[in-house]
Amino acid sequence: MSDTDGRRWHDMGGLEAGPVRLEEHDYALWEKRVDALMVLATTKGLFTVDGLRRVIEDLGPDYYEKMSYYERWVHSVNQNLIEAGAYSLSELAGKMAEVKARGTTYGECALNELSSPCAGGRDD
Amino acid sequence: MPHDHHDHDHDTPHSHTGMSSSGHPYRQDQDEPLTYWQNMEIAVRELLIEKGITTELEVMRQIDQMDNRSPADGAKVVARAWSDTAFRARLLEDATTATREMGFDIGALQLIAVENTDSVHNVIVCTLCSCYPRNLLGLPPDWYKQRAYRSRVVKAPRKVLAEFGLVLPDDVTVRVHDSTADMRYIVIPARPAGTEGLSLAELEKLVSRDSMIGVALATAPE
């Protein structure tokens, strides 16, 4: 589409597409956390909603199909925070490795002990 | 913390269905293998906390605030607009201020309320992304963010509305409002017949999320 009319991929109003799939889900904790980080980071002036969209739009159409909504968001929030100087790429790499080494599931790796009465992140 | 219990089906009366109390499936989360993007979320959050940019408490409070916003908020606005002509006029004139007056602050964004009548039906979309009146309706449903809805509702709104089970008479004008990052819309559905004398609380029950997006009508009283 973008080859012929100058549109970028996200500019999809009026294009052909299949029927609407009437699907919805309750947001998972990690998705809500991504949303919260976006709101907090923009409220604190680290970046703007335009920055969020710029990085998502730069992903291109393939990733729109492959990644879920909050996967695109966390990618963009992270990119914007690095650009804002909140932390460096190497700090991110180090922290991601540290997190991954904690366990195999999100619950195990997220810890949640910082202010939670459920110590250890295993919320049972 | 309470948010960590979302995937514990046995805590809900709907455990046998695997559905949440709102009737939707849970997205896989806590007990599934960590994904690359979940790994990134944890890392970003912990880095921001370590750097003193935010705190775990702030993140929790932000999620609480998110969880506390729901279409019930929008329904309060609609029921009041149906019942209070002076408020209705203020709402249609300047929805940002009128809803703030009810405690639903939209922050720096602008809100426009569009009213359905016998001759006009309004529906909202964000063709470019997922802009939505979150302060009145909570987080948007998945279909609102889908390519199919975003692409087609601006071109063939009647067809799309029919996919939601809403077939409008040909003499009703359909207006589609494309939201932006700075400008959000909410549909004020038409007040159903036979609702004279109902209380605000009774009216609110007739106002669904979908009726405020414009893919449904307000429910007629039983």
XYZ file of C-alpha atoms in Angstrom:
346
model
C 0.000 0.000 0.000
C 2.710 2.463 0.934
C 4.397 1.886 -2.414
C 1.557 3.386 -4.348
C -0.051 6.162 -2.354
C 2.610 7.495 -0.031
C 0.930 6.207 3.115
C 2.882 4.661 5.895
C 1.656 1.306 7.092
C -0.128 2.509 10.212
C -2.209 4.976 8.209
C -4.846 2.362 7.440
C -8.127 4.277 7.465
C -10.276 3.387 4.462
C -8.251 0.393 3.321
C -9.731 -3.023 2.706
C -9.559 -5.597 5.492
C -11.482 -8.626 6.671
C -14.405 -8.677 9.081
C -13.928 -7.396 12.619
C -13.070 -10.204 15.027
C -15.000 -9.387 18.155
C -12.244 -10.462 20.497
C -11.173 -9.030 23.805
C -9.149 -10.158 26.780
C -8.484 -8.951 30.270
C -5.118 -7.293 30.341
C -2.315 -9.263 31.942
C -0.277 -7.805 34.765
C 2.808 -7.343 32.602
C 0.702 -5.453 30.031
C -0.723 -3.159 32.689
C 2.786 -2.545 33.949
C 3.911 -1.515 30.466
C 0.971 0.870 30.277
C 1.789 2.242 33.731
C 5.454 2.774 32.778
C 4.377 4.653 29.667
C 2.060 6.939 31.669
C 4.649 7.523 34.396
C 7.525 8.173 31.994
C 5.518 10.654 29.933
C 4.074 12.333 33.029
C 7.631 12.846 34.245
C 8.569 14.394 30.924
C 10.977 11.697 29.695
C 9.214 11.425 26.364
C 5.836 12.053 24.731
C 3.070 10.039 23.159
C 4.464 11.153 19.796
C 7.719 9.444 20.714
C 5.806 6.298 21.597
C 4.094 6.298 18.232
C 7.207 7.158 16.228
C 9.032 4.038 17.369
C 5.966 1.811 16.912
C 5.341 3.172 13.430
C 8.984 2.607 12.541
C 8.561 -1.099 13.295
C 6.789 -1.532 9.978
C 3.812 -3.677 8.994
C 5.354 -7.097 9.619
C 5.803 -6.447 13.298
C 2.298 -5.129 13.555
C 1.114 -8.647 12.731
C 3.771 -10.500 14.723
C 3.903 -8.533 17.962
C 1.067 -7.974 20.394
C -0.032 -4.474 21.308
C 1.918 -4.198 24.552
C 4.943 -5.917 23.020
C 5.105 -3.017 20.595
C 4.600 -0.613 23.472
C 7.376 -2.003 25.664
C 9.733 -1.958 22.705
C 8.897 1.696 22.133
C 8.929 2.731 25.810
C 12.374 1.165 26.147
C 13.720 2.824 23.004
C 12.416 6.226 24.099
C 13.873 5.842 27.588
C 17.287 4.982 26.179
C 17.095 8.010 23.891
C 16.123 10.145 26.897
C 19.193 8.928 28.754
C 17.259 7.185 31.529
C 19.663 4.233 31.253
C 22.124 2.902 28.746
C 21.847 0.021 26.321
C 24.457 -1.916 28.258
C 22.567 -1.369 31.512
C 19.491 -2.749 29.797
C 21.369 -5.795 28.524
C 22.810 -6.456 31.975
C 19.436 -6.106 33.675
C 17.650 -8.294 31.128
C 20.229 -11.048 31.644
C 19.883 -10.730 35.415
C 16.088 -10.961 35.184
C 16.194 -13.958 32.863
C 18.538 -15.837 35.181
C 16.013 -15.706 38.014
C 13.732 -18.417 36.668
C 11.639 -19.619 33.775
C 8.269 -17.903 34.206
C 7.221 -14.274 34.384
C 6.132 -14.752 37.979
C 9.505 -16.121 39.001
C 11.499 -13.496 37.141
C 9.422 -10.484 38.182
C 10.315 -10.827 41.856
C 7.581 -8.460 43.054
C 9.122 -8.379 46.489
C 9.991 -4.689 46.476
C 6.827 -3.561 48.179
C 4.706 -6.655 48.061
C 3.466 -8.710 50.959
C 3.840 -11.762 48.681
C 7.562 -12.343 49.066
C 9.535 -14.042 46.355
C 7.151 -13.289 43.526
C 5.443 -16.670 43.678
C 2.047 -15.305 44.344
C 0.475 -18.285 45.986
C 0.137 -7.599 45.731
C -3.394 -7.981 44.453
C -2.477 -7.578 40.793
C -0.529 -10.785 40.901
C -3.674 -12.817 41.293
C -5.218 -12.138 37.906
C -4.466 -15.566 36.564
C -5.706 -17.468 39.561
C -8.942 -18.760 38.163
C -9.798 -20.685 41.283
C -10.228 -17.396 43.108
C -13.163 -16.445 40.938
C -16.662 -17.827 40.646
C -15.935 -18.527 36.959
C -13.057 -20.903 37.486
C -14.749 -23.745 35.642
C -14.838 -21.728 32.441
C -11.307 -20.352 32.508
C -12.869 -16.928 32.068
C -12.476 -13.884 34.236
C -15.309 -12.290 36.173
C -15.856 -10.006 33.187
C -16.345 -13.065 30.969
C -13.136 -12.763 28.970
C -10.212 -15.132 28.728
C -7.136 -14.304 30.713
C -4.026 -13.591 28.738
C -1.224 -15.995 29.606
C 1.037 -14.366 32.098
C 2.569 -15.389 35.371
C 2.964 -19.116 34.973
C 4.007 -19.247 31.337
C 7.635 -19.205 30.169
C 9.065 -15.702 30.270
C 8.943 -14.010 26.857
C 11.580 -11.636 25.525
C 9.203 -8.669 25.856
C 8.134 -9.576 29.387
C 11.822 -9.831 30.223
C 12.231 -6.314 28.851
C 9.264 -4.996 30.857
C 10.734 -6.277 34.123
C 14.176 -4.897 33.261
C 12.873 -1.455 32.244
C 10.747 -1.181 35.385
C 13.563 -2.210 37.706
C 16.014 0.159 36.007
C 13.590 3.071 36.392
C 13.157 2.217 40.061
C 16.906 1.825 40.646
C 17.532 5.168 38.945
C 14.968 6.837 41.207
C 12.773 7.817 38.263
C 9.783 5.942 39.653
C 8.956 3.598 42.519
C 7.224 0.250 42.777
C 4.464 2.037 44.671
C 3.919 4.534 41.867
C 3.623 1.719 39.348
C 1.114 -0.081 41.583
C -0.928 3.066 42.074
C -0.955 3.739 38.355
C -2.288 0.221 37.742
C -4.885 0.670 40.478
C -6.037 3.860 38.818
C -6.242 2.015 35.493
C -8.236 -0.819 37.077
C -10.618 1.626 38.688
C -11.603 3.236 35.404
C -14.368 1.452 33.557
C -17.340 2.093 31.276
C -19.377 2.625 34.462
C -17.738 6.074 34.578
C -18.885 6.921 31.069
C -22.357 5.580 31.901
C -22.614 8.084 34.748
C -21.892 10.902 32.313
C -24.484 9.638 29.834
C -27.192 9.096 32.458
C -26.640 12.592 33.757
C -26.788 14.047 30.258
C -30.119 12.273 29.729
C -31.512 13.622 32.993
C -30.052 17.095 33.314
C -30.572 19.385 30.326
C -28.160 22.049 31.580
C -25.414 19.435 31.990
C -26.202 17.977 28.560
C -25.739 21.423 27.024
C -22.410 21.915 28.829
C -21.284 18.428 27.803
C -22.019 18.980 24.125
C -20.424 22.431 24.263
C -17.234 21.407 26.088
C -16.985 17.784 27.190
C -13.477 18.247 28.594
C -14.741 20.681 31.214
C -18.136 19.049 31.791
C -16.640 15.629 32.543
C -13.926 17.169 34.691
C -16.728 18.703 36.746
C -17.833 15.099 37.472
C -14.314 14.112 38.515
C -13.269 12.418 35.249
C -10.184 14.415 34.378
C -8.791 13.781 30.889
C -5.584 15.676 31.651
C -4.097 17.659 28.802
C -6.308 15.985 26.186
C -9.514 17.351 24.704
C -12.790 15.435 24.785
C -15.719 15.878 22.428
C -19.107 14.309 23.183
C -21.216 13.442 20.143
C -24.894 12.772 20.629
C -26.991 10.151 18.870
C -30.498 11.166 17.865
C -33.324 9.704 15.778
C -31.579 10.918 12.654
C -27.837 10.763 13.474
C -25.717 7.885 14.743
C -22.103 8.464 15.784
C -19.268 5.964 16.056
C -15.665 6.466 17.160
C -12.378 4.987 15.948
C -8.673 5.741 15.913
C -7.484 4.858 12.426
C -3.828 5.631 13.174
C -3.434 3.759 16.462
C -5.648 3.183 19.499
C -6.696 6.546 20.930
C -9.714 6.037 23.153
C -11.508 7.952 25.939
C -9.725 5.924 28.595
C -10.672 8.292 31.406
C -14.335 7.415 30.844
C -14.212 3.858 29.478
C -11.002 2.293 30.778
C -8.722 0.430 28.366
C -10.027 -0.288 24.860
C -11.184 -3.740 23.729
C -8.884 -5.657 21.383
C -11.143 -5.226 18.385
C -10.927 -1.428 18.670
C -7.194 -1.732 17.961
C -7.576 -4.262 15.120
C -6.709 -3.446 11.542
C -10.177 -4.598 10.421
C -12.047 -2.109 12.598
C -9.664 0.799 12.060
C -9.460 0.395 8.296
C -13.079 -0.297 7.479
C -15.270 1.627 9.893
C -14.409 4.930 8.202
C -15.265 3.590 4.743
C -18.088 1.115 5.287
C -19.451 1.976 8.732
C -22.846 0.369 8.174
C -21.239 -2.929 7.220
C -18.954 -2.828 10.227
C -21.804 -1.927 12.574
C -23.787 -4.857 11.153
C -20.900 -7.126 12.186
C -21.612 -5.953 15.728
C -25.292 -6.764 15.212
C -26.320 -3.136 14.785
C -28.316 -2.506 11.624
C -29.356 1.121 11.223
C -32.237 2.407 9.094
C -31.125 3.941 5.791
C -32.459 7.354 6.761
C -30.156 7.584 9.782
C -26.960 9.516 9.032
C -23.821 7.745 10.273
C -20.940 9.945 11.398
C -17.550 8.386 12.119
C -15.154 10.333 14.347
C -11.430 9.626 14.002
C -9.652 10.234 17.310
C -6.137 11.562 17.658
C -3.480 11.536 20.346
C -4.821 14.876 21.610
C -8.525 14.639 20.792
C -10.858 11.929 22.041
C -14.551 11.368 21.406
C -17.331 9.724 23.364
C -20.733 8.839 21.974
C -23.786 9.844 23.987
C -26.254 7.151 22.942
C -29.900 8.084 22.417
C -32.038 7.659 25.492
C -34.251 4.597 25.007
C -38.020 5.028 24.980
C -39.872 4.054 28.132
C -37.169 5.300 30.490
C -39.052 8.301 31.847
C -38.969 8.343 35.606
C -35.948 6.035 35.942
C -33.312 7.042 38.466
C -29.742 7.876 37.465
C -28.595 4.505 38.791
C -31.237 2.716 36.728
C -30.337 4.702 33.615
C -26.613 3.971 34.025
C -27.316 0.253 33.716
C -28.694 0.792 30.217
C -25.432 2.354 28.978
C -22.869 -0.191 27.769
C -19.302 0.444 26.742
C -20.187 -0.426 23.152
C -23.014 2.111 23.133
C -20.495 4.829 24.028
C -18.172 3.693 21.212
C -21.169 3.693 18.913
C -21.232 0.027 17.875
C -24.388 -0.589 19.909
C -27.437 1.273 21.189
C -28.328 1.879 24.793
C -30.308 -1.055 26.126
C -34.079 -0.713 26.375
C -35.415 -1.237 29.902
C -36.917 -4.652 30.652
